XYZ file of C-alpha atoms in Angstrom:
705
model
C 50.422 188.011 132.839
C 53.678 188.424 135.187
C 57.076 186.730 134.989
C 57.943 183.271 135.804
C 61.886 184.296 136.896
C 61.647 184.217 140.506
C 59.042 180.534 140.289
C 61.480 179.108 137.549
C 64.411 179.390 140.375
C 62.366 178.078 143.543
C 61.492 174.983 140.915
C 65.114 174.249 140.295
C 66.127 174.716 143.844
C 63.193 172.409 144.544
C 64.449 169.504 141.748
C 67.532 169.369 142.943
C 66.971 169.169 146.980
C 64.028 165.814 145.497
C 67.252 164.602 143.731
C 69.553 165.196 147.080
C 66.818 163.507 149.198
C 66.324 160.250 146.245
C 70.358 159.567 145.883
C 70.936 159.712 149.443
C 68.012 158.189 150.432
C 68.857 155.150 147.781
C 72.942 155.368 148.671
C 71.952 153.817 152.299
C 70.212 151.345 151.185
C 72.503 149.831 148.119
C 74.343 146.718 149.539
C 70.972 145.077 151.289
C 68.892 145.903 147.878
C 71.730 145.741 145.463
C 74.950 144.355 146.284
C 76.381 140.645 145.766
C 75.015 139.752 148.781
C 71.833 142.100 149.006
C 68.184 141.105 148.137
C 68.176 141.251 144.065
C 71.924 141.858 143.034
C 72.585 144.530 139.734
C 74.831 142.642 138.680
C 72.269 140.557 137.080
C 70.407 143.029 135.380
C 73.692 144.363 133.250
C 75.101 141.110 131.256
C 76.218 141.834 127.618
C 73.876 140.466 125.011
C 77.328 140.790 122.444
C 75.361 144.082 121.089
C 77.487 147.435 120.071
C 78.391 149.436 122.805
C 76.062 152.451 121.776
C 73.501 150.056 120.417
C 73.511 148.242 124.200
C 73.626 151.835 125.826
C 70.703 153.107 124.063
C 68.388 149.954 124.704
C 69.384 149.842 128.232
C 70.438 153.579 129.149
C 72.697 153.199 132.428
C 76.241 154.476 132.663
C 77.160 151.723 134.884
C 78.019 149.687 132.272
C 81.193 151.974 132.539
C 81.507 150.358 135.951
C 84.294 147.901 135.131
C 86.261 150.367 133.379
C 86.611 152.321 137.206
C 87.441 148.791 138.669
C 84.132 148.825 140.153
C 81.617 145.619 140.296
C 77.875 147.065 139.583
C 76.920 147.293 143.568
C 79.969 149.853 143.618
C 79.015 151.728 140.409
C 75.643 152.404 141.733
C 77.078 153.557 144.733
C 79.148 156.076 143.377
C 76.708 157.036 140.751
C 74.498 157.677 144.403
C 77.031 159.508 146.068
C 78.073 162.366 142.720
C 74.361 162.757 142.116
C 74.189 163.763 146.397
C 77.149 165.991 145.632
C 75.623 166.980 142.243
C 72.533 168.215 143.984
C 74.238 170.341 146.230
C 75.591 172.587 144.001
C 72.524 174.030 142.479
C 70.850 174.361 146.218
C 74.194 176.303 147.313
C 75.259 178.370 144.030
C 72.577 180.097 141.638
C 75.878 179.403 138.694
C 75.543 175.891 139.169
C 72.045 175.995 138.014
C 72.554 174.684 134.910
C 71.306 172.552 131.953
C 74.333 170.092 132.287
C 74.245 169.768 136.171
C 70.213 168.772 135.822
C 71.330 166.702 132.543
C 74.094 164.595 134.851
C 71.538 164.395 137.712
C 68.802 162.367 135.305
C 71.296 160.204 133.444
C 72.290 159.487 136.908
C 68.918 158.702 138.504
C 67.904 157.104 135.042
C 71.506 154.939 135.195
C 70.154 153.811 138.522
C 66.329 152.949 137.888
C 67.621 150.644 135.031
C 69.315 148.321 138.035
C 66.836 149.091 140.793
C 64.049 146.479 139.847
C 61.077 146.039 141.982
C 62.338 147.975 144.533
C 62.341 151.265 142.105
C 58.963 150.249 140.433
C 57.514 153.513 142.167
C 55.625 155.991 140.311
C 57.605 158.990 142.104
C 60.795 157.725 140.513
C 59.100 157.994 137.366
C 57.563 161.625 138.357
C 61.285 162.632 139.167
C 62.867 161.161 136.030
C 60.197 163.256 134.124
C 60.472 166.052 136.173
C 64.429 166.018 136.286
C 64.258 166.213 132.602
C 62.181 169.438 132.607
C 64.711 171.012 134.702
C 67.001 170.434 132.047
C 65.495 172.566 129.923
C 64.360 175.505 131.996
C 67.490 175.907 133.767
C 69.160 178.749 131.850
C 72.364 178.431 129.643
C 73.436 181.793 131.352
C 72.654 182.885 134.816
C 71.105 186.690 134.246
C 73.930 189.525 136.177
C 72.417 191.842 138.606
C 74.255 194.557 137.445
C 74.095 194.228 133.794
C 70.154 193.752 132.921
C 69.753 195.909 129.270
C 66.408 195.815 128.024
C 67.220 194.044 124.811
C 70.430 192.289 126.261
C 70.989 189.449 125.389
C 68.711 187.708 128.719
C 65.290 189.179 126.842
C 66.450 186.737 124.022
C 66.778 183.769 126.694
C 62.927 184.742 128.302
C 61.774 185.021 124.657
C 61.730 181.180 124.996
C 61.939 180.295 128.753
C 58.774 180.257 129.757
C 57.982 177.129 127.067
C 59.838 174.482 129.082
C 58.508 175.728 132.512
C 54.869 175.746 130.706
C 55.587 171.671 130.218
C 55.867 172.012 134.373
C 52.294 173.028 134.817
C 51.349 170.349 131.940
C 52.468 167.697 134.028
C 50.959 168.389 137.236
C 48.059 169.044 135.748
C 48.419 165.692 134.201
C 49.346 163.828 137.632
C 46.669 165.320 139.467
C 43.949 165.025 137.370
C 44.638 161.164 136.638
C 45.155 160.474 140.054
C 41.430 161.659 140.523
C 40.066 159.743 138.044
C 41.580 156.669 138.576
C 39.881 156.413 142.176
C 36.704 156.531 140.465
C 37.186 154.035 137.255
C 38.739 151.569 139.740
C 35.088 151.463 141.088
C 36.641 150.843 144.593
C 33.702 150.015 146.920
C 35.434 152.630 149.336
C 35.801 155.538 147.064
C 32.753 155.845 145.881
C 30.946 155.693 149.387
C 32.914 158.179 150.262
C 34.870 156.115 153.245
C 37.773 155.693 151.923
C 39.838 158.084 154.417
C 38.043 155.730 157.232
C 40.504 153.541 156.134
C 43.351 155.133 154.568
C 45.263 156.365 157.754
C 45.766 153.191 159.716
C 46.175 150.857 156.136
C 48.849 153.365 154.338
C 52.095 151.764 154.159
C 53.955 153.813 157.035
C 51.598 155.795 158.729
C 52.994 158.797 160.855
C 51.771 159.284 164.655
C 49.320 162.407 163.253
C 47.533 159.223 160.668
C 46.613 158.262 164.658
C 44.937 160.960 165.556
C 43.611 161.962 161.719
C 41.805 158.548 161.957
C 39.646 158.935 164.877
C 38.221 162.202 163.392
C 34.473 161.805 163.043
C 32.944 159.532 160.021
C 31.206 162.733 158.309
C 34.204 164.765 158.923
C 36.002 161.844 156.787
C 33.830 161.676 153.395
C 33.706 165.222 153.705
C 37.586 165.415 153.329
C 36.839 162.559 150.381
C 34.780 164.815 148.768
C 37.380 167.807 148.902
C 40.250 165.778 147.557
C 37.399 165.025 144.543
C 37.110 168.675 144.287
C 41.326 169.503 144.314
C 42.327 166.730 141.965
C 39.506 166.748 139.498
C 37.783 169.890 138.978
C 40.518 172.156 140.160
C 43.300 171.025 138.062
C 41.697 172.531 134.552
C 42.222 176.000 136.709
C 45.862 175.795 135.984
C 45.586 177.432 132.406
C 42.786 179.530 133.589
C 43.903 183.454 132.286
C 43.262 184.751 135.027
C 45.912 184.490 137.740
C 43.866 184.891 140.978
C 42.413 181.475 140.115
C 46.002 179.834 139.027
C 46.781 181.025 142.373
C 43.390 179.675 144.349
C 44.247 176.329 142.482
C 47.984 176.874 143.482
C 46.930 177.153 147.283
C 44.303 174.061 147.168
C 47.221 171.536 145.998
C 49.521 172.928 148.325
C 46.907 172.610 151.170
C 46.277 168.777 149.991
C 50.461 167.434 149.831
C 50.913 169.346 153.299
C 47.843 167.193 154.743
C 49.507 164.020 153.284
C 52.738 164.378 154.477
C 51.836 165.456 157.909
C 49.486 161.693 158.061
C 52.065 159.771 155.878
C 55.772 158.784 154.826
C 55.901 159.359 151.336
C 59.346 160.291 150.841
C 60.007 163.001 148.506
C 56.862 162.438 146.459
C 54.681 165.174 148.061
C 57.909 167.741 148.525
C 58.182 166.781 144.527
C 54.589 167.635 143.545
C 54.756 170.721 145.639
C 58.097 171.725 143.569
C 54.991 170.973 140.527
C 53.419 173.489 141.706
C 55.744 176.498 141.217
C 54.383 176.708 138.055
C 51.242 178.107 139.010
C 52.986 181.394 140.630
C 54.559 183.991 139.004
C 57.220 187.071 139.959
C 54.116 189.503 140.574
C 52.327 187.002 143.535
C 56.335 186.538 145.416
C 57.297 190.137 145.240
C 60.128 188.900 142.932
C 60.829 192.865 142.014
C 60.612 196.172 144.539
C 57.035 197.538 143.787
C 55.351 194.495 142.300
C 53.830 193.584 145.164
C 52.293 197.219 145.529
C 52.259 198.473 141.783
C 51.134 202.378 141.887
C 47.717 203.008 140.814
C 47.341 204.411 137.310
C 44.198 206.233 135.552
C 43.213 203.484 133.398
C 41.121 203.208 130.570
C 37.196 202.629 130.009
C 38.445 199.188 128.173
C 40.597 197.638 130.867
C 37.897 198.396 133.934
C 35.487 196.653 131.358
C 37.680 193.788 131.095
C 38.282 193.806 135.150
C 35.298 193.422 135.654
C 34.134 190.768 133.203
C 36.991 188.929 134.696
C 35.685 189.338 137.759
C 32.156 188.041 136.904
C 33.825 184.951 135.644
C 36.132 184.336 138.783
C 33.148 184.290 140.846
C 30.926 182.359 138.531
C 33.257 179.736 138.393
C 33.624 179.279 142.561
C 30.179 179.148 142.337
C 29.780 176.046 139.427
C 32.358 174.358 141.928
C 30.434 174.889 145.166
C 26.894 174.158 143.544
C 28.425 170.703 141.521
C 30.093 169.893 144.318
C 26.509 170.281 146.770
C 25.115 168.625 143.951
C 26.975 165.208 142.721
C 28.178 164.804 146.336
C 24.500 165.365 148.030
C 25.921 168.034 151.090
C 23.569 168.545 153.822
C 24.376 170.183 156.588
C 22.780 168.772 160.116
C 22.385 171.713 162.541
C 21.181 169.883 165.189
C 24.031 167.033 165.047
C 26.556 169.866 164.051
C 28.130 167.771 160.850
C 27.289 167.697 157.082
C 26.156 164.629 155.257
C 27.820 163.708 151.741
C 26.889 160.659 149.688
C 27.832 160.000 145.780
C 24.824 161.326 143.612
C 26.108 160.127 140.248
C 26.449 156.518 138.644
C 29.781 154.982 137.138
C 28.143 154.727 134.323
C 27.060 158.481 134.227
C 31.259 158.986 135.321
C 32.622 157.273 132.328
C 30.106 158.930 129.658
C 31.264 162.564 131.469
C 35.560 161.434 131.378
C 34.905 160.251 127.417
C 33.613 163.796 127.300
C 36.239 165.800 128.794
C 38.859 163.773 128.309
C 39.963 165.316 124.996
C 39.157 168.776 125.247
C 41.528 168.533 128.255
C 43.904 167.619 125.799
C 42.908 170.945 123.885
C 42.538 172.588 126.929
C 46.383 171.873 127.035
C 47.227 172.937 123.533
C 45.595 176.112 123.505
C 47.343 177.068 126.580
C 50.596 175.969 125.219
C 49.754 178.112 121.967
C 49.177 181.029 123.783
C 52.860 180.319 125.351
C 54.139 179.768 122.026
C 52.627 183.600 120.760
C 53.494 185.182 123.415
C 57.042 183.914 123.089
C 56.641 185.399 119.522
C 55.958 188.600 120.611
C 58.631 188.818 122.815
C 60.974 188.207 120.123
C 59.218 190.507 117.567
C 60.204 193.315 120.080
C 63.948 192.838 120.287
C 65.851 195.261 118.531
C 69.297 194.754 116.570
C 69.099 191.549 113.304
C 72.197 189.636 114.616
C 70.657 189.472 118.329
C 66.854 189.334 117.212
C 68.375 185.987 114.920
C 69.965 184.096 117.568
C 67.174 184.681 119.498
C 64.954 183.012 116.272
C 67.019 179.937 116.596
C 66.964 179.605 119.946
C 63.121 180.319 120.115
C 62.576 177.231 117.219
C 64.581 174.815 118.982
C 62.603 175.221 122.391
C 58.993 175.611 120.295
C 59.934 172.768 118.478
C 61.043 170.753 121.612
C 58.062 171.844 124.137
C 55.948 170.950 121.034
C 57.345 167.237 120.807
C 57.086 167.016 124.338
C 53.508 167.916 124.881
C 52.697 165.235 122.027
C 55.027 162.676 123.612
C 52.946 163.332 126.723
C 49.570 163.035 125.572
C 49.688 159.042 124.678
C 50.148 158.284 128.584
C 47.741 160.665 129.979
C 44.950 159.723 127.414
C 45.157 155.686 129.842
C 42.766 158.059 131.840
C 40.320 157.195 128.947
C 40.609 154.277 126.709
C 38.062 155.208 123.926
C 40.400 158.707 123.581
C 43.536 156.632 123.604
C 42.664 155.532 120.087
C 41.940 158.894 118.379
C 45.446 160.376 119.245
C 47.221 161.192 116.007
C 49.779 158.405 114.841
C 52.387 160.183 115.309
C 52.186 160.938 119.000
C 52.260 157.051 118.990
C 55.041 157.005 117.588
C 57.077 159.827 119.274
C 55.859 157.868 122.480
C 57.472 154.430 121.741
C 60.723 155.827 120.353
C 61.421 157.572 123.562
C 59.339 155.540 126.143
C 62.203 153.851 127.884
C 63.958 156.719 128.651
C 60.874 157.738 130.496
C 60.268 161.137 129.326
C 56.708 161.006 129.808
C 54.383 158.682 132.092
C 51.103 157.926 133.199
C 49.766 158.619 136.464
C 47.221 157.453 139.147
C 47.712 157.376 142.797
C 45.786 155.466 145.622
C 43.729 153.664 142.854
C 42.092 151.388 145.293
C 41.668 151.601 149.399
C 43.023 148.079 150.656
C 42.869 146.292 153.945
C 38.759 147.691 154.397
C 38.987 144.875 156.514
C 42.329 145.349 159.185
C 45.749 145.987 157.188
C 47.522 143.213 156.409
C 50.938 142.720 157.767
C 53.619 140.153 157.453
C 55.834 139.388 160.590
C 58.942 137.543 159.908
C 60.044 135.132 162.473
C 63.273 133.173 163.118
C 64.629 130.182 165.329
C 67.485 127.465 166.174
C 65.266 124.642 166.864
C 62.130 124.929 165.141
C 59.620 125.493 168.290
C 60.532 128.292 169.707
C 60.313 131.571 167.522
C 61.343 135.425 167.417
C 59.860 137.592 165.686
C 62.189 140.339 163.583
C 61.252 143.532 163.869
C 61.700 146.410 161.353
C 62.600 149.776 162.123
C 59.997 151.437 159.906
C 56.966 149.022 159.223
C 54.135 148.325 161.942
C 55.602 145.227 164.330
C 55.368 145.545 168.021
C 52.077 147.033 168.630
C 53.180 149.468 171.406
C 55.985 151.212 169.148
C 54.525 154.457 167.639
C 54.841 154.882 163.866
C 57.642 156.977 163.058
C 58.440 159.763 160.871
C 60.749 159.460 158.292
C 60.182 161.651 155.167
C 61.956 162.307 153.018
C 63.660 158.943 153.492
C 61.686 155.652 151.431
C 62.932 152.451 153.346
C 62.194 150.585 150.115
C 61.977 147.325 151.659
C 59.500 148.111 154.205
C 57.213 149.530 151.222
C 57.753 146.273 149.681
C 56.612 144.360 152.876
C 53.582 146.678 152.538
C 53.250 145.297 148.838
C 53.648 141.461 149.165
C 50.984 141.171 152.750
C 48.319 142.292 149.532
C 48.782 138.973 148.638
C 50.504 135.585 148.639
C 54.414 135.406 148.791
C 54.489 134.084 145.041
C 53.926 137.349 143.785
C 56.835 138.771 145.807
C 59.621 136.274 144.311
C 62.161 138.863 145.459
C 60.506 137.847 149.648
C 62.313 134.452 148.535
C 65.516 136.074 148.665
C 64.975 137.867 151.249
C 64.515 134.699 153.787
C 67.522 133.323 152.184
C 69.707 136.069 152.674
C 68.372 135.927 156.716
C 69.375 132.688 156.757
C 72.326 133.146 155.602
C 73.139 136.093 158.352
C 74.048 138.715 155.575
C 74.957 141.797 157.394
C 74.311 144.544 154.396
C 70.682 142.841 154.546
C 70.226 143.025 158.158
C 71.402 146.492 158.063
C 68.232 147.107 155.857
C 66.037 145.369 158.852
C 67.822 147.284 161.678
C 70.340 149.929 161.005
C 71.814 148.671 164.406
C 72.742 145.687 164.348
C 72.568 144.920 168.617
C 68.297 145.033 167.523
C 68.848 142.415 165.281
C 67.505 139.362 167.676
C 69.806 137.224 165.729
C 72.842 139.171 165.545
C 75.126 136.739 166.827
C 73.936 133.896 165.171
C 71.724 133.426 162.153
C 68.737 131.653 162.715
C 67.970 128.138 161.582
C 64.667 128.361 160.380
C 62.831 131.170 159.177
C 58.597 131.569 158.632
C 56.483 134.122 158.126
C 52.975 135.187 159.278
C 49.968 137.111 158.449
C 48.274 139.145 160.990
C 45.660 141.911 160.755
C 46.621 145.336 162.125
C 43.933 148.106 163.211
C 44.743 151.294 165.461
C 44.654 151.193 168.684
C 41.396 152.868 170.353
C 41.806 156.079 172.187
C 41.491 154.599 176.084
C 44.267 151.966 175.615
C 47.193 153.285 177.160
C 50.942 152.126 175.884
C 49.725 150.686 172.650
C 49.447 152.330 168.985
C 47.953 149.436 167.236
C 45.851 145.942 167.900
C 46.624 142.977 165.599
C 44.728 139.650 165.111
C 47.001 136.319 163.532
C 44.881 135.345 160.026
C 47.466 133.154 158.181
C 51.013 131.416 157.621
C 52.876 133.816 154.883
C 55.749 131.803 154.186
C 56.208 128.463 155.557
C 59.319 127.411 157.576
C 62.662 126.981 155.743
C 65.996 126.577 156.431
C 69.043 126.265 154.178
C 68.866 123.589 151.773
C 64.748 122.853 152.248
C 63.533 121.523 149.319
C 61.197 123.844 149.156
C 63.419 126.955 150.216
C 65.595 125.560 146.677
C 62.534 125.305 144.643
C 61.078 128.602 145.099
C 64.727 129.908 143.994
C 65.132 128.226 140.996
C 61.284 128.725 140.219
C 62.225 132.521 140.148
C 65.397 132.490 138.880
C 67.343 134.148 142.550
C 69.838 131.068 141.970
C 73.612 132.523 141.707
C 74.321 130.118 138.765
C 77.773 132.179 138.675
C 79.288 133.228 142.054
C 80.204 136.584 142.181
C 83.657 138.241 141.423
C 85.040 138.816 144.671
C 85.215 143.012 144.858
C 87.708 144.982 144.348
C 89.627 146.424 147.076
C 92.699 147.515 145.327
C 91.493 149.933 142.985
C 91.884 153.350 144.920
C 88.251 154.556 143.796
C 86.835 151.192 145.818
C 88.906 152.268 148.588
C 87.840 155.612 148.961
C 83.718 154.266 148.133
C 84.518 151.716 150.952
C 86.040 154.438 153.220
C 82.762 156.723 152.402
C 80.504 153.599 153.446
C 82.382 152.894 156.681
C 81.848 156.563 157.847
C 78.094 156.777 156.616
C 76.878 153.705 157.885
C 76.014 153.813 161.725
C 73.890 157.267 160.536
C 70.239 156.083 160.856
C 68.942 157.358 156.900
C 66.173 160.053 157.810
C 69.203 161.568 160.373
C 71.504 161.612 157.315
C 68.513 163.165 155.133
C 67.993 165.684 157.666
C 70.916 166.404 158.191
C 72.005 167.356 154.833
C 69.270 169.695 154.911
C 70.538 171.259 157.606
C 73.785 171.637 156.223
C 71.969 173.239 152.937
C 69.858 175.551 155.196
C 73.360 176.744 157.437
C 75.222 177.408 154.538
C 72.441 179.245 153.232
C 71.836 181.434 156.180
C 75.903 182.265 155.946
C 75.303 183.329 152.125
C 72.630 185.470 153.489
C 74.140 187.286 156.279
C 77.541 187.962 153.869
C 75.316 189.279 151.140
C 73.816 191.941 153.710
C 77.071 192.285 155.036
C 79.628 192.721 151.904
C 77.342 195.958 149.985
C 77.515 197.687 153.158
C 80.908 197.472 154.018
C 82.052 198.350 150.213
C 79.813 201.456 149.451
C 82.784 203.763 151.317
C 85.242 202.581 148.489
C 82.737 202.993 145.688
C 81.894 206.764 146.718
C 85.888 207.182 147.149
C 86.369 205.947 143.839
C 83.240 207.980 142.559
C 85.137 211.038 144.171
C 88.214 210.523 142.334
C 86.428 210.299 138.622
C 86.773 213.606 136.594
C 83.463 215.599 136.640
C 82.951 215.597 132.622
C 83.913 211.922 132.942
C 81.661 211.365 135.708
C 78.617 212.932 133.783
C 79.076 210.904 131.066
C 79.437 207.622 132.949
C 76.281 208.604 134.646
C 74.747 209.311 131.383
C 75.528 205.858 130.024
C 74.490 204.018 133.527
C 71.060 205.608 133.749
C 68.350 202.724 133.054
C 66.209 203.782 130.182
C 62.568 203.800 130.843
C 61.916 199.894 130.128
C 64.513 198.900 132.798
C 63.571 197.570 136.178
C 66.837 197.720 137.567
C 65.991 196.592 140.764
C 69.366 198.523 142.841
C 71.860 201.185 142.421
C 74.330 201.356 139.345
C 78.142 201.867 139.825
C 79.246 204.657 136.958
C 81.958 203.007 134.839
C 84.577 204.672 132.653
C 84.322 205.276 129.258
C 87.221 203.503 127.607
């Protein structure tokens, strides 16, 4: 098994990039979502209960408790955390020494703090996934970055490599839990679209924020949609156990299937940073040899091998072919694949029943836990073997202490993760060791391990439900209020907003799936629009001039429910077709008894008016100035601008790195000539690498002092 030094670096950079997107995207929406004039003011979530400071912090772990000490209210504290998180995330992307556990701990703590007051707008699985991944990054990040000039085979870095693979294994286990659970819940939900293999005939037009490519994908042949669902089940259920395969070619094949799935989802849907984060998790399936991390690894020298090695190689090849054959046979058998050569299509159908699948799931869930335990045991033994190869009792003692700590931490997190993972099969949940339940219960509020299961049911089988807000001055003539991102105007093409997540637009999609009473925040949205609150208006239209009531708030607001479908290829100038269904929210005005009753019912009335925001404090003024400078930018442009700036800096760094060594070469040679012969020979003898040292570059001779 090859090393994982470069995949760990890719993982750490990827986590930092996702944190940057998440913080920057949320920052643009804080005033409208959580400000004093926002939909769900964050100050309501942090009310002291008369408990001690540390107990209060443990029960509600958020740094926002300290905002008043800085002269800020809760919303301003959110802005400060988001800005600091964005800047902190830029550090590991640009400078390798900043890929430090402390940086990732601060990023994780800041995002956990935000989620504590995020309410319904931060109740997404990818927010939980980011928290869990961010905590693993704290463990994966090295305390000391390796030096390219000083890398002795028995140096401190070898002690670090003895245990650094352990927390990185947890990333692979997290990827397995995410993908396997996401595949299983599609079938355990008994959704007829998934069981009938027709889910993708609805998915592209009914997902929250489709892209223009989704329109094209929607009009692909139905048989290809069905075949794509079969491929999804294969990639999400059958392939994930290969993440722990001892044959690296199997792990690499699993890696490329996961990457293919995520790229296709990114092309056809605006799922913010979720798919990017999943791609970051797939780095745990890579190794240095595959990425050619060191010269010669991509094309190793041919060496004479003994017959046991040749036999082992042949057996592994046979096992690999057997696994591929089993996957192919199982796919054809259980999904009834038949090739129709005359019509040039592939027919598919589900040939197993829900009862059979439930029995299979009950049979395999516990063994997958044992598979994870066996893989972790192998990693522990490999780390122990590397520790045993070390020389020097002091260095070995220090490494033993480190190895013990990281081993206990890894095993503890693995046990904790078994509890949410077992939710996929209720019978297995009760068979877990009680100690795992106690550990999980103690840290559940920190979201160190979570349950996952994406796209459980396919919605909008009879048409995509969509809520359309309307405003009026007289109650007779109504004007539609169009959002920037969600479908509204049938002639407007679907936007591309990834990696930004417009959280209000996402919640509007969920609100359309049921009555408005299932979405209490919607009543608060109506209230803020009647009041003409600018922060909320900016969530709907960043350019206030495009908001139809920017000069004067509407007197009345109502909402209608429509059903939307993608237009047909022959319809020019239209992307959607729609049909009115029913009234979603009745017409109301300020002071209307219906509105007041709903506000009181959902606890949305301001019992105590918000305190005036501090403007005299220097930090508050700085936050206001930053907000003023960034507010004209549309959020997707801001995020892509950040990414472009990072890319430009990295290009400059690469150019400087390639130019500086060449420019300093004559000076090095001249210095080498000035060293006396005898001393130079001694120095070069000391600098000569041992046979076990794989130095990737020339070493400068050093004077012996």
